[in-house]
Every structure is written in structure tokens, then in C-alpha cells.
GROMACS .gro file of N, CA and C in nm:
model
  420
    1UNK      N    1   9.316   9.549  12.747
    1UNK     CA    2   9.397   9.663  12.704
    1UNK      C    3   9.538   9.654  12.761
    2UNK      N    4   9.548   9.628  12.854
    2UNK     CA    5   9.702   9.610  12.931
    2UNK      C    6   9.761   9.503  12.867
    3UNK      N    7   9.738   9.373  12.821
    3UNK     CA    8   9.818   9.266  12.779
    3UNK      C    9   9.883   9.361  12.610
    4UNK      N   10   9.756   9.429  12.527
    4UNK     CA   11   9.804   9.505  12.415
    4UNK      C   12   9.947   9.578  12.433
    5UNK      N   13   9.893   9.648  12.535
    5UNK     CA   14   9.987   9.772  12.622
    5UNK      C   15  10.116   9.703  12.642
    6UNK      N   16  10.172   9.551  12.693
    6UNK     CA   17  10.233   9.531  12.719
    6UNK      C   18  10.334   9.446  12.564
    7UNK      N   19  10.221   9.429  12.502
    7UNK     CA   20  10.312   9.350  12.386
    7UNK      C   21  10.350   9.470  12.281
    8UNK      N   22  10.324   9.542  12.263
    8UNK     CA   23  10.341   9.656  12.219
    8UNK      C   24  10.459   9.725  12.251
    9UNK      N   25  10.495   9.736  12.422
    9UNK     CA   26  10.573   9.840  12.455
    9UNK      C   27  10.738   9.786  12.398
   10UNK      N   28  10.795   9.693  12.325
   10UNK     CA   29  10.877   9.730  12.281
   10UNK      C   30  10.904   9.754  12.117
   11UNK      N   31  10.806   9.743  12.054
   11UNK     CA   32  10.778   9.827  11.920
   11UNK      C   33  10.787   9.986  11.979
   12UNK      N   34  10.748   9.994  12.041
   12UNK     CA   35  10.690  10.151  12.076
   12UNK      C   36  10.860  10.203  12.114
   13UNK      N   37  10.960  10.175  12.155
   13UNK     CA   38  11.059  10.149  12.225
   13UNK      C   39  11.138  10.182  12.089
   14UNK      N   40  11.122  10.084  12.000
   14UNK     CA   41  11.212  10.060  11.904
   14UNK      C   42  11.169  10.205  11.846
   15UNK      N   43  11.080  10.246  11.789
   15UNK     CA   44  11.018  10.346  11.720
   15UNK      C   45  11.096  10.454  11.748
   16UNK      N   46  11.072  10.497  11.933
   16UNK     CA   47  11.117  10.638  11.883
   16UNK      C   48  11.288  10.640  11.944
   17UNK      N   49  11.322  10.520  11.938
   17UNK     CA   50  11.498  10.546  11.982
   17UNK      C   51  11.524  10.527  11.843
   18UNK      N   52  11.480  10.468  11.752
   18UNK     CA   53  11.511  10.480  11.585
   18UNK      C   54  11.454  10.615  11.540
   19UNK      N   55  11.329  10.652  11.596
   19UNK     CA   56  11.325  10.798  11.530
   19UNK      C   57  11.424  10.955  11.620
   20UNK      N   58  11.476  10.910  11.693
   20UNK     CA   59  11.575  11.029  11.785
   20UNK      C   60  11.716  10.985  11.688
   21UNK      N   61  11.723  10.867  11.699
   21UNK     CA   62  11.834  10.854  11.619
   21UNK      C   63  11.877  10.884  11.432
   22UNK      N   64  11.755  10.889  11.377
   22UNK     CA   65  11.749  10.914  11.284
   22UNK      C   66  11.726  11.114  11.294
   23UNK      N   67  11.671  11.165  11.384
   23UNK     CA   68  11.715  11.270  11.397
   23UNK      C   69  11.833  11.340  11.469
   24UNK      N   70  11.900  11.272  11.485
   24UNK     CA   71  12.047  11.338  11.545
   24UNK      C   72  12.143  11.322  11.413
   25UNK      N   73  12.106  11.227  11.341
   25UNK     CA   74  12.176  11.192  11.211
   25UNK      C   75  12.172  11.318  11.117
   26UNK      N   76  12.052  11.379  11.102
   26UNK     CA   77  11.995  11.453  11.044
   26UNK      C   78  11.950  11.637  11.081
   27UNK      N   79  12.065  11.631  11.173
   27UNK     CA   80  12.034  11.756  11.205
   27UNK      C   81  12.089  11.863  11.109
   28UNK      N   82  11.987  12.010  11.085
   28UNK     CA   83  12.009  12.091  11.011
   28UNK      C   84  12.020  12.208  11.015
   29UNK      N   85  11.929  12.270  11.144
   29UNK     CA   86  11.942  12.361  11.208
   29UNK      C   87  11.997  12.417  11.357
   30UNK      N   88  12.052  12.512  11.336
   30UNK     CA   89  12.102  12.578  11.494
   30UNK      C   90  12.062  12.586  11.587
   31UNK      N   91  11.898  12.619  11.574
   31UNK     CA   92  11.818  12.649  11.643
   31UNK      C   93  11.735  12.575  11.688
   32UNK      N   94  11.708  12.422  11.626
   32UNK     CA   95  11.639  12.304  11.661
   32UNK      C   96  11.656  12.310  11.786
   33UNK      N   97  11.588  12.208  11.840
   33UNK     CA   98  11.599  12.157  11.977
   33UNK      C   99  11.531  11.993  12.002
   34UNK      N  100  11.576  11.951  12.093
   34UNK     CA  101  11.585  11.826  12.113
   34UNK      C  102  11.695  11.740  12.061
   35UNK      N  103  11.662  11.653  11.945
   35UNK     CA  104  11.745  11.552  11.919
   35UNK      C  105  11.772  11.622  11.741
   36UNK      N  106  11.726  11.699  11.737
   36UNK     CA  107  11.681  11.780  11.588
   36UNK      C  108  11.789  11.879  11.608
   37UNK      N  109  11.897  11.900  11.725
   37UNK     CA  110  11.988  12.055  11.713
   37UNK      C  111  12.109  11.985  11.680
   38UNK      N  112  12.201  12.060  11.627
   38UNK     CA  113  12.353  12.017  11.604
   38UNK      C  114  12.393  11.956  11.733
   39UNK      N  115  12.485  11.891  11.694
   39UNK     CA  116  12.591  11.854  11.851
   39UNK      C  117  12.694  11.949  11.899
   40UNK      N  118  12.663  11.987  12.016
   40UNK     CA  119  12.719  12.089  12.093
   40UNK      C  120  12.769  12.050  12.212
   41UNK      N  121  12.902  12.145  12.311
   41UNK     CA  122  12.900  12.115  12.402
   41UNK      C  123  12.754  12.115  12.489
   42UNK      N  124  12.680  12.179  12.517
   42UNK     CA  125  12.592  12.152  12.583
   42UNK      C  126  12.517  12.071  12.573
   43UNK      N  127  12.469  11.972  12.478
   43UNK     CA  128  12.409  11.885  12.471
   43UNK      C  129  12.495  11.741  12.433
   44UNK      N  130  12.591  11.772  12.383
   44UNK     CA  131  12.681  11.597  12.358
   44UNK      C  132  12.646  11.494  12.459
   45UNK      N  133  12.675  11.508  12.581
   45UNK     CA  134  12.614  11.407  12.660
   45UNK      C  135  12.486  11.350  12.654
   46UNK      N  136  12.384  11.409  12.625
   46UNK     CA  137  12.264  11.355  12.594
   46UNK      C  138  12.281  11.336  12.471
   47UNK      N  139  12.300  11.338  12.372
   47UNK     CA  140  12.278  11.306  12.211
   47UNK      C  141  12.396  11.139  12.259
   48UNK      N  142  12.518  11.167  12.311
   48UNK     CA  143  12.562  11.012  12.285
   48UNK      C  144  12.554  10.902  12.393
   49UNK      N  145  12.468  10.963  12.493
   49UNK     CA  146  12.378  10.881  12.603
   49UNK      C  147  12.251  10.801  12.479
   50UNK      N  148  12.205  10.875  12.362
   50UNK     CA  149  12.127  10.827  12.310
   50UNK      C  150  12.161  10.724  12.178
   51UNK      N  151  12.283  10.770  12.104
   51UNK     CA  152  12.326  10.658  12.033
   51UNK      C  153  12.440  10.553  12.115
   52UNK      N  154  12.465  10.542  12.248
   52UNK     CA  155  12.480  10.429  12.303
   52UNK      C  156  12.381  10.419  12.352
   53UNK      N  157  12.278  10.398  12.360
   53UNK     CA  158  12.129  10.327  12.387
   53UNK      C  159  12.113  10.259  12.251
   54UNK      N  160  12.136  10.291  12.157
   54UNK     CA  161  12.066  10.235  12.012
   54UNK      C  162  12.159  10.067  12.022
   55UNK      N  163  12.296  10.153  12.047
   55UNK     CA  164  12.380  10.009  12.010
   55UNK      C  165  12.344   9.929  12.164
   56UNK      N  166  12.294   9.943  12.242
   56UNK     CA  167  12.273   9.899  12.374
   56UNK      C  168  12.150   9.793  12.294
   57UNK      N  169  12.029   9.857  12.281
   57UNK     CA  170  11.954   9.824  12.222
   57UNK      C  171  11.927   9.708  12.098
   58UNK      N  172  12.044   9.734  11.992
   58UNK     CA  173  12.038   9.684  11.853
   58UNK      C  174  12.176   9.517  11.910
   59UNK      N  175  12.226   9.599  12.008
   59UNK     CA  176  12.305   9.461  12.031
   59UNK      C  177  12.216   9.326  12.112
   60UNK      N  178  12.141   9.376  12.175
   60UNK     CA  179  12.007   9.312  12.207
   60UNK      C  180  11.883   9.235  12.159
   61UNK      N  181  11.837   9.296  12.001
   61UNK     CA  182  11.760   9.287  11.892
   61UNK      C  183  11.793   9.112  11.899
   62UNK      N  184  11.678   9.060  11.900
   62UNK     CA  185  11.684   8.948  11.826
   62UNK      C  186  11.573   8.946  11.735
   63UNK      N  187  11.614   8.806  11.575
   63UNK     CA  188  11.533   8.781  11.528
   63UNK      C  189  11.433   8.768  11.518
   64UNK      N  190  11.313   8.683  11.457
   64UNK     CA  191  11.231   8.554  11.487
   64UNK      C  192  11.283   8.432  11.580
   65UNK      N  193  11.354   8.397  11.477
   65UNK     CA  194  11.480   8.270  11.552
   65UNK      C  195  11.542   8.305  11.646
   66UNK      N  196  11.535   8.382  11.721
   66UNK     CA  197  11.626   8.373  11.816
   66UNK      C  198  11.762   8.461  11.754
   67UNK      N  199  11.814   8.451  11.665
   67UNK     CA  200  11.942   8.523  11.627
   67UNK      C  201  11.967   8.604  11.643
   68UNK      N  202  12.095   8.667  11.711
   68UNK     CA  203  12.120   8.786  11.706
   68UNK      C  204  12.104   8.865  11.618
   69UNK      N  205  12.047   9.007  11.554
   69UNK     CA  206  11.990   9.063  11.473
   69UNK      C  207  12.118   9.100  11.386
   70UNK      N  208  12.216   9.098  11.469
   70UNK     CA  209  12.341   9.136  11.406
   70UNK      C  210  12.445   9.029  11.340
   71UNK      N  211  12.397   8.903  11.379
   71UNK     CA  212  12.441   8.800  11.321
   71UNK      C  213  12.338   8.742  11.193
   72UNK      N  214  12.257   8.807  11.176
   72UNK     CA  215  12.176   8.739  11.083
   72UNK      C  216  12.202   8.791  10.902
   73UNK      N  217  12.108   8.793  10.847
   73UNK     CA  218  12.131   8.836  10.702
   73UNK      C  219  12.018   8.969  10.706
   74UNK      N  220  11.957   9.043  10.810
   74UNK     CA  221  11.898   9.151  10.777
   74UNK      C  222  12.004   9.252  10.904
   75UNK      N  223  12.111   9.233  10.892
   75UNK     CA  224  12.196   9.349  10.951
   75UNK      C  225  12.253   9.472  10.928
   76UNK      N  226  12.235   9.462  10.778
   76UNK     CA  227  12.347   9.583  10.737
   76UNK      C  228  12.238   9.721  10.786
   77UNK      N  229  12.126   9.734  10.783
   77UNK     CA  230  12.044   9.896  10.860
   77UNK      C  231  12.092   9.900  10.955
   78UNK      N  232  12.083   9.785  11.040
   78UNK     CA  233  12.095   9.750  11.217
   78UNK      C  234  12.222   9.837  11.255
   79UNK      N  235  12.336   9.745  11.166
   79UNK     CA  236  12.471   9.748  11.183
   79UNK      C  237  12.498   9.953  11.122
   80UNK      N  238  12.451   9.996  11.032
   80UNK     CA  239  12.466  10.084  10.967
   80UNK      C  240  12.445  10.217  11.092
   81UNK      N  241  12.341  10.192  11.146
   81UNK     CA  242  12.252  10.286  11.231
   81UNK      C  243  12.372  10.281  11.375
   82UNK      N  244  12.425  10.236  11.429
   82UNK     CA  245  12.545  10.193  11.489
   82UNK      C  246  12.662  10.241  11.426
   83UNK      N  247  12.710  10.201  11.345
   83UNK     CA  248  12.868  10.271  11.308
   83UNK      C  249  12.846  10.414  11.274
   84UNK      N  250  12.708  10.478  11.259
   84UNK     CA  251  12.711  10.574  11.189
   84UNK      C  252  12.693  10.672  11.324
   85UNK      N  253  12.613  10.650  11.450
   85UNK     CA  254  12.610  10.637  11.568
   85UNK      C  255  12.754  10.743  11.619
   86UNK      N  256  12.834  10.577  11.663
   86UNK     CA  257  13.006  10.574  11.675
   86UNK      C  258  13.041  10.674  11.588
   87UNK      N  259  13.027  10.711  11.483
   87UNK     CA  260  13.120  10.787  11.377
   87UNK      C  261  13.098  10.920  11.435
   88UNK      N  262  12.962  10.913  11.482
   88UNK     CA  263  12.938  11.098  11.459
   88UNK      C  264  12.953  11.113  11.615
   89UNK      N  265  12.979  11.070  11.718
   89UNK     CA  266  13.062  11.082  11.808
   89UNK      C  267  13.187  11.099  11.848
   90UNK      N  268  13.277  11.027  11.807
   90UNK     CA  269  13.399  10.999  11.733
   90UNK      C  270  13.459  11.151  11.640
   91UNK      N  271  13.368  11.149  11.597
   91UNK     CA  272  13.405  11.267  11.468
   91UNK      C  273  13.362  11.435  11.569
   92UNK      N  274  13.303  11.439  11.655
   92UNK     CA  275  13.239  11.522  11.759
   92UNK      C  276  13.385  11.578  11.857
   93UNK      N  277  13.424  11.465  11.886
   93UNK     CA  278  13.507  11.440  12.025
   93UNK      C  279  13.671  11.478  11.964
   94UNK      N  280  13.648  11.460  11.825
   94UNK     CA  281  13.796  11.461  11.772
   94UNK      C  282  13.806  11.584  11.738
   95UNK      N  283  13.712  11.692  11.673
   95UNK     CA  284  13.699  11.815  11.637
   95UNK      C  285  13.656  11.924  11.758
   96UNK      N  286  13.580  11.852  11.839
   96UNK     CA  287  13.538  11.954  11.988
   96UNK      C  288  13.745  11.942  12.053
   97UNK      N  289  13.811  11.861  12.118
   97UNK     CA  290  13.895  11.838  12.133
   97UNK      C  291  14.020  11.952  12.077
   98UNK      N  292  14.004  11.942  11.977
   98UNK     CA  293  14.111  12.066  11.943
   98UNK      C  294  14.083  12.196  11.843
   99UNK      N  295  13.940  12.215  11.923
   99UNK     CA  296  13.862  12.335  11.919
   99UNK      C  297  13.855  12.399  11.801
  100UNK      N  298  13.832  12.335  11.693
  100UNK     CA  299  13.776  12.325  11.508
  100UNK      C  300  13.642  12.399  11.504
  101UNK      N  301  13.532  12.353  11.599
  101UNK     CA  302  13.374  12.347  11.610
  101UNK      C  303  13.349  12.406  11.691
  102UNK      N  304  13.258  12.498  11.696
  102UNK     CA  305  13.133  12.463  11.836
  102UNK      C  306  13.052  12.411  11.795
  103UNK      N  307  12.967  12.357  11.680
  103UNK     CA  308  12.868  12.222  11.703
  103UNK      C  309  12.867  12.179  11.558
  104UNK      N  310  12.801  12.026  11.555
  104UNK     CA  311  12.773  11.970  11.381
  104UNK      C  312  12.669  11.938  11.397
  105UNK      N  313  12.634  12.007  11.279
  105UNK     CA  314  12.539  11.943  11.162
  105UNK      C  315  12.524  11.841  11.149
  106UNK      N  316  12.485  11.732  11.152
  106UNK     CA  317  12.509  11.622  11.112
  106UNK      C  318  12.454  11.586  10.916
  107UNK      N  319  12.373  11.646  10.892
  107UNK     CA  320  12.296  11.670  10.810
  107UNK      C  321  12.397  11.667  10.675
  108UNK      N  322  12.489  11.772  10.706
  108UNK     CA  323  12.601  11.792  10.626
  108UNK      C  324  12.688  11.660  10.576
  109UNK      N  325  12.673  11.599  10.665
  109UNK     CA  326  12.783  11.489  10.654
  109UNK      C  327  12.689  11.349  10.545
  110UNK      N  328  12.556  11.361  10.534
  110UNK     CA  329  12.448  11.247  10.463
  110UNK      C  330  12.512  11.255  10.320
  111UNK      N  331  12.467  11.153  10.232
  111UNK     CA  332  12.482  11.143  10.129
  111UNK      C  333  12.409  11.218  10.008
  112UNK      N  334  12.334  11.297  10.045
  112UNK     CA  335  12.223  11.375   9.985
  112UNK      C  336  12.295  11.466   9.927
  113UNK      N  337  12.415  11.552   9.927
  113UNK     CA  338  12.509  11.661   9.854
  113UNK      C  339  12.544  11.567   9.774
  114UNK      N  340  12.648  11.432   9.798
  114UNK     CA  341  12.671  11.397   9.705
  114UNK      C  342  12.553  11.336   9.541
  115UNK      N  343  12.447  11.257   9.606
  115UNK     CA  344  12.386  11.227   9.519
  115UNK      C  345  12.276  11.350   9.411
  116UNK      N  346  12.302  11.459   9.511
  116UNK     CA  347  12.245  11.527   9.469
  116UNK      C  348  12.343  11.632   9.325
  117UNK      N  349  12.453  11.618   9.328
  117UNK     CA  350  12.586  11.644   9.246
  117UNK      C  351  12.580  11.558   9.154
  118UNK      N  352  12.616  11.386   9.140
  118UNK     CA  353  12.607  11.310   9.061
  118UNK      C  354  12.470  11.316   8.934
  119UNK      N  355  12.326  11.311   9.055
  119UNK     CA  356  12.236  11.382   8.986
  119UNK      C  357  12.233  11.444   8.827
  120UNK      N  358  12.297  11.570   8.901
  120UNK     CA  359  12.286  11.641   8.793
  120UNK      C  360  12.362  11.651   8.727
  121UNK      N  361  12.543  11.578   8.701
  121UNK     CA  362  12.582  11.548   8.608
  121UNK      C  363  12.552  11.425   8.535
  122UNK      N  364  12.473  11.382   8.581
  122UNK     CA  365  12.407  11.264   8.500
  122UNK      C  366  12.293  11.301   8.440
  123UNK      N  367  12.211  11.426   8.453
  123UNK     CA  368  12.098  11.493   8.350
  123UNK      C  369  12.184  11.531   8.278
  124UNK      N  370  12.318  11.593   8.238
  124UNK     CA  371  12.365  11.605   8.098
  124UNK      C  372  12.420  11.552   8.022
  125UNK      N  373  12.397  11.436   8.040
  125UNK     CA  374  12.458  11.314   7.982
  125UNK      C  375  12.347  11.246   7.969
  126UNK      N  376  12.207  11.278   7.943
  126UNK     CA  377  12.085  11.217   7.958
  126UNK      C  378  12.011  11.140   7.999
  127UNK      N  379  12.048  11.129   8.169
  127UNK     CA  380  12.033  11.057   8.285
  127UNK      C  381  12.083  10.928   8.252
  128UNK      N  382  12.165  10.918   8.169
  128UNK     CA  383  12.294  10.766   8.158
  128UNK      C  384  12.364  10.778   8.343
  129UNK      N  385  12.319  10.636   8.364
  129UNK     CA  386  12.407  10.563   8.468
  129UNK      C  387  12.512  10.542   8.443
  130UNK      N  388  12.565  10.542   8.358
  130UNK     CA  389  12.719  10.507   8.297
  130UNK      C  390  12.827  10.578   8.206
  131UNK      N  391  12.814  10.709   8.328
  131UNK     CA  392  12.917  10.846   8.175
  131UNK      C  393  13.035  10.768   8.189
  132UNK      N  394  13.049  10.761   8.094
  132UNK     CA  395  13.233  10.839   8.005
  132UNK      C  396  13.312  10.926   8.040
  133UNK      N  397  13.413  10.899   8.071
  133UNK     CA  398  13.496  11.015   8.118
  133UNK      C  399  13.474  11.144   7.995
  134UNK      N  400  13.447  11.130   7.918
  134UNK     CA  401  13.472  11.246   7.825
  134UNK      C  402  13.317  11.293   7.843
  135UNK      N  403  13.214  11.232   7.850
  135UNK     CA  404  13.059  11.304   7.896
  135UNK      C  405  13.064  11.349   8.066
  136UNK      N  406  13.139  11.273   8.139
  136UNK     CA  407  13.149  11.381   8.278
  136UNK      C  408  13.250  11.460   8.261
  137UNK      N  409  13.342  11.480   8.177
  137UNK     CA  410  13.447  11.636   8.175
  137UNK      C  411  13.338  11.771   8.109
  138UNK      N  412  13.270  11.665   8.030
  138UNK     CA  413  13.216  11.752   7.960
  138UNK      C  414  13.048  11.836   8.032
  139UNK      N  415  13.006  11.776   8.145
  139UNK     CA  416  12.920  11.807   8.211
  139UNK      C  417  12.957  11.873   8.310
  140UNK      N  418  13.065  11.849   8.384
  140UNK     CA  419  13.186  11.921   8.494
  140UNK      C  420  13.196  12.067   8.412
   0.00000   0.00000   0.00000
């Protein structure tokens, strides 16, 4: 059981610093807690103690081969999960700074409004991938 225990423990590792990180990405409510609440002064330090662990982490990742995970051809999640990381820190520090916020959403910022917009001007145009300016004026 211990040799399991031990080959295991960095799957187990990867898991939930990818699942904290995928919930700080994704935060929606005020009231959450943990890695699930907006970014706030009171918690920023721990939320970007945790996405510099990821890039701590993902800069670390190697292949099969040996390759850096970030040098290879399965990087762009790796790399994605990282800039997106940086961004929402970055984007935190620049708006906390000259007092815009008291906390983000991060949730807000996903691609899900937008695709969820395109969506549905593309059901009136009869789910065509390819409107026409004159079938999206006309769905607008």
C-alpha cells in the first residue's frame, strides 16, 4: 500500500492544484469560500500564493520523454492555465490599486457570455456557422 501511496502522490498533487485553480478561475459567488470566493483584499494573498504554485508546478511538469511540458506539443492547456493565472492577478492588482473593486468574479471574465451571445445569434440564422453580415444585422 505505501509504494501505491507513493506513486500516486503526485497525480493526487496535480489534481487538486488544477482543481483550486480551475476554481479561482471560476468564481461566481460572494459568498463562496475557499478557492470558490471572488478575489478580495482579504484573501489575494492566498488565491496568488496558489496560482504561483501552478506555474511553480507546470514549469516543472515533465513529459514521458523527459521534455519540458512546456516545450512540447501538448502545451497550449499547460501554458493557458498559467497566463490565465498571471492575468487574473495582474488584472486584481491593477484595479485593487486604484480602488475600481473590492473583489472579482472571475467567472465574469470566461468565455461563456460570449459564446453564449454568438449562440443565439446563430439560432436565427439557423444555427449557420457562417452569418452574413446582413443575417447578423438582422438577428442583432
Amino acid at each position: 500500500m505505501q509504494i501505491l501511496q507513493e506513486r500516486c502522490e503526485a497525480t493526487v498533487k496535480f489534481i487538486w492544484l488544477f482543481n483550486d485553480v480551475f476554481d479561482i478561475l471560476n468564481s461566481r459567488n460572494l459568498l463562496s469560500k475557499e478557492f470558490k470566493s471572488p478575489i478580495k483584499e482579504s484573501n489575494s494573498d492566498k488565491i496568488f500564493a496558489r496560482l504561483t504554485s501552478l506555474k511553480s508546478f507546470v514549469d516543472n511538469l515533465k513529459s514521458k520523454d523527459g521534455l519540458s511540458i512546456l516545450q512540447s506539443k501538448r502545451k497550449t492547456g499547460f501554458l493557458g492555465m498559467v497566463v490565465a493565472g498571471a492575468s487574473v492577478c495582474a488584472l486584481f492588482r491593477d484595479l485593487r490599486g486604484s480602488e475600481k473593486i473590492e473583489f472579482l468574479l472571475t467567472y465574469k471574465l470566461s468565455q461563456d457570455h460570449l459564446e453564449s451571445f454568438f449562440s443565439a445569434i446563430r439560432s436565427k440564422g439557423g444555427f449557420n456557422n457562417n452569418l452574413t453580415t446582413i443575417q447578423f444585422r438582422a438577428a442583432y
